Tab-separated table of C-alpha atoms in Angstrom:
chain	number	residue	atom	x	y	z
A	243	MET	CA	0.000	0.000	0.000
A	244	LEU	CA	2.865	2.401	0.792
A	245	LEU	CA	4.297	1.703	-2.656
A	246	ALA	CA	0.998	2.659	-4.293
A	247	LEU	CA	0.835	5.874	-2.256
A	248	ALA	CA	4.410	6.741	-3.179
A	249	ALA	CA	3.674	6.126	-6.852
A	250	ALA	CA	0.551	8.300	-6.645
A	251	LEU	CA	2.386	11.179	-4.963
A	252	LEU	CA	5.399	11.059	-7.267
A	253	THR	CA	3.178	10.883	-10.338
A	254	ALA	CA	1.003	13.790	-9.214
A	255	LEU	CA	4.101	15.938	-8.673
A	256	ALA	CA	5.875	14.836	-11.855
A	257	VAL	CA	2.804	15.400	-13.993
A	258	ALA	CA	2.233	18.849	-12.482
A	259	GLY	CA	5.795	19.779	-13.364
A	260	TYR	CA	5.393	18.377	-16.848
A	261	GLY	CA	2.185	20.353	-17.324
A	262	ALA	CA	3.943	23.618	-16.582
A	263	LEU	CA	6.758	22.734	-18.987
A	264	ALA	CA	4.346	21.604	-21.724
A	265	ARG	CA	2.393	24.852	-21.564
A	266	SER	CA	5.545	26.933	-21.781
A	267	ARG	CA	6.805	24.889	-24.753
A	268	ARG	CA	3.350	24.689	-26.399
A	269	TRP	CA	3.321	20.876	-26.384
A	270	LEU	CA	-0.407	20.853	-26.989
A	271	ALA	CA	-2.821	18.322	-28.459
A	272	GLU	CA	-5.108	20.022	-30.946
A	273	PRO	CA	-8.735	18.867	-31.248
A	274	THR	CA	-9.041	15.984	-33.736
A	275	ALA	CA	-11.717	13.773	-35.265
A	276	ARG	CA	-10.829	10.931	-32.884
A	277	GLY	CA	-10.421	13.040	-29.780
A	278	SER	CA	-13.178	14.365	-27.567
A	279	HIS	CA	-11.699	17.648	-26.395
A	280	ALA	CA	-12.552	21.061	-27.810
A	281	ALA	CA	-9.494	23.113	-26.838
A	282	PRO	CA	-5.713	22.642	-27.225
A	283	THR	CA	-4.479	20.738	-24.160
A	284	PRO	CA	-0.987	19.664	-23.015
A	285	SER	CA	-0.304	16.101	-24.101
A	286	GLY	CA	2.539	13.638	-23.605
A	287	ALA	CA	2.227	13.650	-19.812
A	288	GLY	CA	2.389	9.871	-19.852
A	289	LEU	CA	6.170	10.215	-20.003
A	290	ALA	CA	6.117	11.852	-16.559
A	291	LEU	CA	3.784	9.090	-15.349
A	292	CYS	CA	6.187	6.363	-16.497
A	293	LEU	CA	9.228	8.068	-14.989
A	294	ALA	CA	7.375	8.497	-11.694
A	295	LEU	CA	6.392	4.819	-11.783
A	296	VAL	CA	10.033	3.816	-12.103
A	297	ALA	CA	11.033	6.270	-9.381
A	298	ALA	CA	8.459	4.799	-6.994
A	299	LEU	CA	9.784	1.281	-7.596
A	300	LEU	CA	13.334	2.512	-6.960
A	301	VAL	CA	12.325	4.351	-3.798
A	302	GLY	CA	10.503	1.245	-2.628
A	303	ASP	CA	13.652	-0.798	-3.277
A	304	VAL	CA	11.619	-3.286	-5.319
A	305	VAL	CA	13.579	-6.140	-6.877
A	306	LEU	CA	11.789	-6.568	-10.194
A	307	GLY	CA	13.639	-9.659	-11.389
A	308	PRO	CA	12.195	-10.764	-14.741
A	309	TYR	CA	9.824	-7.776	-14.794
A	310	ALA	CA	12.749	-5.389	-15.230
A	311	LEU	CA	12.756	-6.131	-18.970
A	312	PRO	CA	9.046	-5.325	-19.553
A	313	LEU	CA	9.453	-2.145	-17.502
A	314	ALA	CA	12.484	-1.091	-19.563
A	315	LEU	CA	10.524	-1.788	-22.740
A	316	ALA	CA	7.616	0.273	-21.404
A	317	LEU	CA	9.989	3.188	-20.840
A	318	ALA	CA	11.218	2.855	-24.410
A	319	LEU	CA	7.616	2.865	-25.625
A	320	ALA	CA	6.953	5.967	-23.528
A	321	LEU	CA	9.823	7.774	-25.236
A	322	VAL	CA	8.623	6.723	-28.694
A	323	GLY	CA	5.088	7.760	-27.729
A	324	PHE	CA	6.319	11.131	-26.515
A	325	VAL	CA	8.037	11.790	-29.838
A	326	ASP	CA	4.856	10.711	-31.604
A	327	ASP	CA	2.761	13.054	-29.463
A	328	LEU	CA	4.958	15.951	-30.586
A	329	ARG	CA	5.855	15.008	-34.167
A	330	HIS	CA	3.393	12.269	-35.306
A	331	LEU	CA	5.534	9.317	-36.347
A	332	PRO	CA	4.431	7.101	-39.272
A	333	ALA	CA	1.900	4.451	-38.258
A	334	GLY	CA	4.008	1.648	-39.726
A	335	LEU	CA	7.036	2.662	-37.670
A	336	ARG	CA	4.995	2.789	-34.479
A	337	LEU	CA	3.421	-0.593	-35.135
A	338	GLY	CA	6.847	-2.094	-35.780
A	339	VAL	CA	8.189	-0.740	-32.497
A	340	TYR	CA	5.133	-2.006	-30.605
A	341	GLY	CA	5.488	-5.428	-32.224
A	342	ALA	CA	9.174	-5.671	-31.325
A	343	ALA	CA	8.379	-4.732	-27.728
A	344	ALA	CA	5.631	-7.369	-27.593
A	345	LEU	CA	7.995	-10.059	-28.877
A	346	LEU	CA	10.728	-9.116	-26.406
A	347	GLY	CA	8.299	-8.568	-23.531
A	348	THR	CA	6.815	-12.032	-23.877
A	349	GLY	CA	10.071	-13.770	-24.781
A	350	TRP	CA	11.149	-14.136	-21.167
A	351	LEU	CA	7.879	-15.913	-20.408
A	352	VAL	CA	8.633	-18.740	-22.795
A	353	THR	CA	12.302	-19.129	-21.866
A	354	GLY	CA	12.834	-22.599	-20.481
A	355	ALA	CA	9.356	-23.779	-21.456
A	356	GLY	CA	10.617	-25.895	-24.329
A	357	ALA	CA	8.500	-26.561	-27.396
A	358	ILE	CA	5.294	-25.438	-25.684
A	359	GLY	CA	6.844	-22.079	-24.927
A	360	LEU	CA	8.022	-21.592	-28.497
A	361	LEU	CA	4.581	-22.464	-29.841
A	362	ALA	CA	2.976	-20.006	-27.427
A	363	TRP	CA	5.407	-17.148	-28.084
A	364	LEU	CA	3.793	-15.642	-31.191
A	365	PRO	CA	0.189	-15.895	-29.896
A	366	LEU	CA	1.250	-14.325	-26.606
A	367	ALA	CA	3.116	-11.532	-28.393
A	368	PHE	CA	0.112	-10.906	-30.642
A	369	ALA	CA	-2.164	-10.669	-27.599
A	370	VAL	CA	0.173	-8.122	-26.001
A	371	LEU	CA	0.391	-6.124	-29.227
A	372	ALA	CA	-3.380	-6.175	-29.688
A	373	PHE	CA	-4.171	-4.937	-26.191
A	374	THR	CA	-1.431	-2.299	-26.359
A	375	ASN	CA	-3.258	-0.840	-29.338
A	376	PHE	CA	-6.690	-1.366	-27.767
A	377	PHE	CA	-5.677	0.622	-24.715
A	378	ASN	CA	-4.387	3.405	-26.939
A	379	PHE	CA	-7.701	3.458	-28.827
A	380	MET	CA	-9.628	3.740	-25.566
A	381	ASP	CA	-7.708	6.797	-24.343
A	382	GLY	CA	-10.071	9.298	-25.889
A	383	ILE	CA	-11.927	10.999	-23.024
A	384	ASP	CA	-10.886	12.448	-19.696
A	385	GLY	CA	-10.017	9.963	-16.990
A	386	LEU	CA	-11.047	6.713	-18.668
A	387	ALA	CA	-7.624	5.202	-19.408
A	388	ALA	CA	-6.288	6.202	-15.991
A	389	LEU	CA	-9.303	4.593	-14.305
A	390	GLN	CA	-8.621	1.335	-16.159
A	391	GLY	CA	-4.962	1.369	-15.126
A	392	LEU	CA	-5.891	2.100	-11.528
A	393	SER	CA	-8.703	-0.444	-11.327
A	394	ALA	CA	-7.008	-3.351	-13.074
A	395	GLY	CA	-3.703	-2.801	-11.285
A	396	ALA	CA	-5.279	-2.615	-7.837
A	397	VAL	CA	-7.485	-5.700	-8.214
A	398	ALA	CA	-4.702	-7.716	-9.884
A	399	ALA	CA	-2.338	-6.882	-7.004
A	400	TRP	CA	-4.929	-8.149	-4.519
A	401	LEU	CA	-5.684	-11.310	-6.489
A	402	GLY	CA	-2.002	-11.919	-7.164
A	403	HIS	CA	-1.135	-11.620	-3.484
A	404	ASP	CA	-3.860	-14.124	-2.590
A	405	ALA	CA	-2.641	-16.497	-5.304
A	406	GLY	CA	0.931	-16.432	-4.001
A	407	ALA	CA	2.348	-14.398	-6.885
A	408	SER	CA	5.880	-13.058	-6.627
A	409	SER	CA	6.518	-9.854	-4.719
A	410	ALA	CA	7.797	-8.240	-7.929
A	411	TYR	CA	4.512	-8.961	-9.719
A	412	VAL	CA	2.374	-7.598	-6.906
A	413	ALA	CA	4.627	-4.555	-6.523
A	414	LEU	CA	4.432	-3.679	-10.209
A	415	CYS	CA	0.629	-3.991	-10.156
A	416	LEU	CA	0.436	-1.775	-7.073
A	417	ALA	CA	2.812	0.836	-8.455
A	418	LEU	CA	0.908	0.929	-11.737
A	419	ALA	CA	-2.371	1.441	-9.883
A	420	GLY	CA	-0.870	4.177	-7.697
A	421	ALA	CA	0.703	5.994	-10.625
A	422	HIS	CA	-2.634	6.168	-12.422
A	423	ALA	CA	-4.357	7.355	-9.258
A	424	GLY	CA	-1.862	10.228	-9.119
A	425	PHE	CA	-2.393	10.941	-12.799
A	426	LEU	CA	-6.150	11.169	-12.261
A	427	LEU	CA	-5.644	14.275	-10.139
A	428	HIS	CA	-4.789	16.067	-13.394
A	429	ASN	CA	-6.760	13.986	-15.910
A	430	ARG	CA	-10.173	13.749	-14.237
A	431	PRO	CA	-12.903	15.684	-16.074
A	432	PRO	CA	-12.269	18.370	-17.110
A	433	ALA	CA	-8.697	17.230	-17.760
A	434	SER	CA	-5.881	19.750	-17.505
A	435	LEU	CA	-3.588	17.499	-19.567
A	436	PHE	CA	-3.493	14.161	-21.391
A	437	MET	CA	-1.203	11.151	-21.128
A	438	GLY	CA	-1.013	10.828	-24.921
A	439	ASP	CA	0.704	7.908	-26.597
A	440	ALA	CA	3.559	8.464	-24.139
A	441	GLY	CA	1.259	7.051	-21.443
A	442	SER	CA	-1.429	4.973	-23.128
A	443	VAL	CA	0.973	2.773	-25.107
A	444	PRO	CA	3.327	1.791	-22.228
A	445	THR	CA	0.378	1.376	-19.852
A	446	GLY	CA	-1.434	-0.919	-22.278
A	447	PHE	CA	1.797	-2.838	-22.825
A	448	LEU	CA	2.464	-3.314	-19.099
A	449	LEU	CA	-1.118	-4.363	-18.389
A	450	ALA	CA	-0.946	-6.878	-21.240
A	451	VAL	CA	2.378	-8.335	-20.061
A	452	LEU	CA	1.059	-8.609	-16.509
A	453	ALA	CA	-2.104	-10.250	-17.856
A	454	VAL	CA	-0.078	-12.833	-19.759
A	455	ALA	CA	2.359	-13.432	-16.896
A	456	GLY	CA	-0.465	-13.903	-14.374
A	457	PRO	CA	-1.454	-17.438	-15.392
A	458	TRP	CA	1.865	-18.246	-17.077
A	459	GLN	CA	4.167	-17.459	-14.148
A	460	GLU	CA	2.267	-16.248	-11.099
A	461	GLY	CA	-0.517	-18.723	-10.384
A	462	LEU	CA	-3.434	-16.472	-11.294
A	463	ALA	CA	-6.429	-18.111	-12.936
A	464	PRO	CA	-6.422	-17.496	-16.712
A	465	ALA	CA	-9.815	-15.762	-16.676
A	466	CYS	CA	-8.908	-13.049	-14.142
A	467	TRP	CA	-7.170	-10.523	-16.361
A	468	PRO	CA	-9.464	-10.863	-19.407
A	469	ILE	CA	-12.361	-10.114	-17.069
A	470	LEU	CA	-10.619	-7.108	-15.489
A	471	LEU	CA	-9.889	-5.661	-18.940
A	472	ALA	CA	-13.234	-6.638	-20.468
A	473	LEU	CA	-14.610	-3.135	-20.997
A	474	PHE	CA	-11.597	-2.016	-23.015
A	475	ILE	CA	-11.290	-5.290	-24.932
A	476	ALA	CA	-15.002	-5.431	-25.779
A	477	ASP	CA	-15.337	-1.806	-26.884
A	478	ALA	CA	-12.098	-1.679	-28.882
A	479	GLY	CA	-12.485	-5.178	-30.326
A	480	LEU	CA	-16.109	-4.828	-31.380
A	481	THR	CA	-15.532	-1.360	-32.824
A	482	LEU	CA	-12.640	-2.706	-34.877
A	483	LEU	CA	-14.821	-5.589	-36.100
A	484	PHE	CA	-17.678	-3.293	-37.150
A	485	ARG	CA	-15.266	-1.032	-39.028
A	486	LEU	CA	-13.785	-4.044	-40.812
A	487	LEU	CA	-17.251	-5.286	-41.808
A	488	ARG	CA	-18.241	-1.989	-43.368
A	489	GLY	CA	-14.864	-1.463	-45.031
A	490	ALA	CA	-13.884	1.633	-43.064
A	491	PRO	CA	-10.166	2.519	-43.059
A	492	LEU	CA	-8.693	1.091	-39.860
A	493	ALA	CA	-5.964	3.737	-39.613
A	494	GLU	CA	-8.413	6.624	-39.974
A	495	ALA	CA	-9.224	8.688	-36.883
A	496	HIS	CA	-12.813	8.196	-35.706
A	497	ARG	CA	-15.297	8.446	-32.848
A	498	ASP	CA	-16.934	5.066	-33.319
A	499	HIS	CA	-16.149	3.622	-29.893
A	500	LEU	CA	-19.156	3.345	-27.615
A	501	TYR	CA	-17.466	5.361	-24.874
A	502	GLN	CA	-16.931	8.229	-27.341
A	503	ARG	CA	-20.517	8.130	-28.570
A	504	LEU	CA	-21.834	8.056	-25.010
A	505	ALA	CA	-19.671	11.033	-24.067
A	506	HIS	CA	-21.027	12.934	-27.082
A	507	ARG	CA	-24.640	11.892	-26.445
A	508	TRP	CA	-24.502	12.758	-22.732
A	509	GLY	CA	-22.285	15.786	-23.149
A	510	SER	CA	-20.192	14.526	-20.254
A	511	HIS	CA	-16.966	12.603	-19.808
A	512	GLY	CA	-17.671	12.244	-16.099
A	513	ARG	CA	-20.884	10.264	-16.665
A	514	VAL	CA	-19.033	7.790	-18.886
A	515	ASP	CA	-16.308	7.448	-16.254
A	516	ALA	CA	-18.960	6.833	-13.601
A	517	LEU	CA	-20.537	4.113	-15.765
A	518	PHE	CA	-17.108	2.528	-16.220
A	519	LEU	CA	-16.525	2.496	-12.458
A	520	ALA	CA	-19.950	1.005	-11.780
A	521	VAL	CA	-19.413	-1.857	-14.236
A	522	GLN	CA	-15.749	-2.356	-13.354
A	523	TRP	CA	-16.165	-2.490	-9.587
A	524	GLY	CA	-19.770	-3.652	-9.336
A	525	TRP	CA	-19.606	-6.445	-11.909
A	526	LEU	CA	-16.215	-7.257	-13.423
A	527	SER	CA	-14.042	-7.123	-10.303
A	528	PRO	CA	-16.295	-9.511	-8.342
A	529	LEU	CA	-16.302	-11.873	-11.343
A	530	ALA	CA	-12.489	-11.735	-11.484
A	531	TRP	CA	-12.331	-12.508	-7.761
A	532	LEU	CA	-14.649	-15.483	-8.261
A	533	ALA	CA	-12.535	-16.656	-11.214
A	534	ALA	CA	-9.472	-16.568	-8.942
A	535	ARG	CA	-11.273	-18.577	-6.279
A	536	GLU	CA	-12.885	-21.074	-8.678
A	537	PRO	CA	-10.697	-21.407	-11.803
A	538	SER	CA	-12.875	-24.256	-13.082
A	539	LEU	CA	-15.652	-21.706	-13.644
A	540	GLY	CA	-13.425	-19.574	-15.863
A	541	TRP	CA	-15.302	-19.989	-19.135
A	542	LEU	CA	-18.664	-19.425	-17.484
A	543	LEU	CA	-17.413	-16.273	-15.764
A	544	LEU	CA	-15.876	-14.975	-18.982
A	545	GLY	CA	-19.260	-15.417	-20.628
A	546	LEU	CA	-20.968	-13.562	-17.798
A	547	ALA	CA	-18.440	-10.753	-18.118
A	548	TYR	CA	-18.467	-10.319	-21.886
A	549	ALA	CA	-21.968	-11.290	-23.027
A	550	PRO	CA	-23.819	-8.273	-21.574
A	551	LEU	CA	-21.057	-5.901	-22.653
A	552	LEU	CA	-21.018	-7.138	-26.229
A	553	LEU	CA	-24.820	-7.179	-26.445
A	554	ALA	CA	-25.061	-3.614	-25.145
A	555	MET	CA	-22.320	-2.395	-27.483
A	556	ALA	CA	-23.937	-4.100	-30.467
A	557	LYS	CA	-27.348	-2.674	-29.564
A	558	TYR	CA	-26.050	0.885	-29.272
A	559	ARG	CA	-23.548	0.780	-32.136
A	560	HIS	CA	-25.582	3.345	-34.102
A	561	LEU	CA	-25.888	5.748	-31.179
A	562	GLN	CA	-24.936	9.298	-32.121
């Protein structure tokens, strides 16, 4: 708990400092077709979040062991994302960097696992790459991405501790949750700054690596993480599917995600965030806890988690 508090405090301070610097340097995100803000706002603050996360782990004297590599890769992604926030790198270059990070970040998981590990490597890397992009897609309104990082990290730390996961795993989950709590002080509606790709990409990457490592290395039931991340996976995945079916350009900026359409319909980012919290803590987190307690019910619990989300998103896909 002290580690989470330290991460929150360091992040709040680092992001405040970054905000002042970004305003003086005019590092501003202009309103776009995909975004949901109406005025130029400092972006790229995710770099400060990631640096504060690392600082908290150092202050807490956490021995990360095998998780040092994913954290280093996340820092590299934060730097690439920061450059992209300022200068807009080509999509192909970004995807290549994300793919390389996914391959390296999952490579340590399969080391020593023999033929099974080698067979699993590419699917695991693809899953990490997919969710890294999903998380980036879902960072389009105030507070939402930070709430997912906070919620998933906090619950995963609790479930991991109960499952006998390593101290490094639990510590990284806690620090990630705390860092996003600190970021929320600046990103809650109306946001004073955005994490940008410098924050959404490394956060999505770390959450995905932790999700893969949970059942692979740490004793967590396989269904826990997919349930905790269900809102982001369902919205991003179904939106991507609908765009594919109607032949819409996948690289084109858009506001097709349900969370974006709800924010536009309600005229409020805060109401969407409140809905996220209600579903995340009132429905998904208890299901993840039950999945950890009764792994044999995993498929049933996954169905209970995803079915209502997918049905609701399909029903309201034409909402304007």
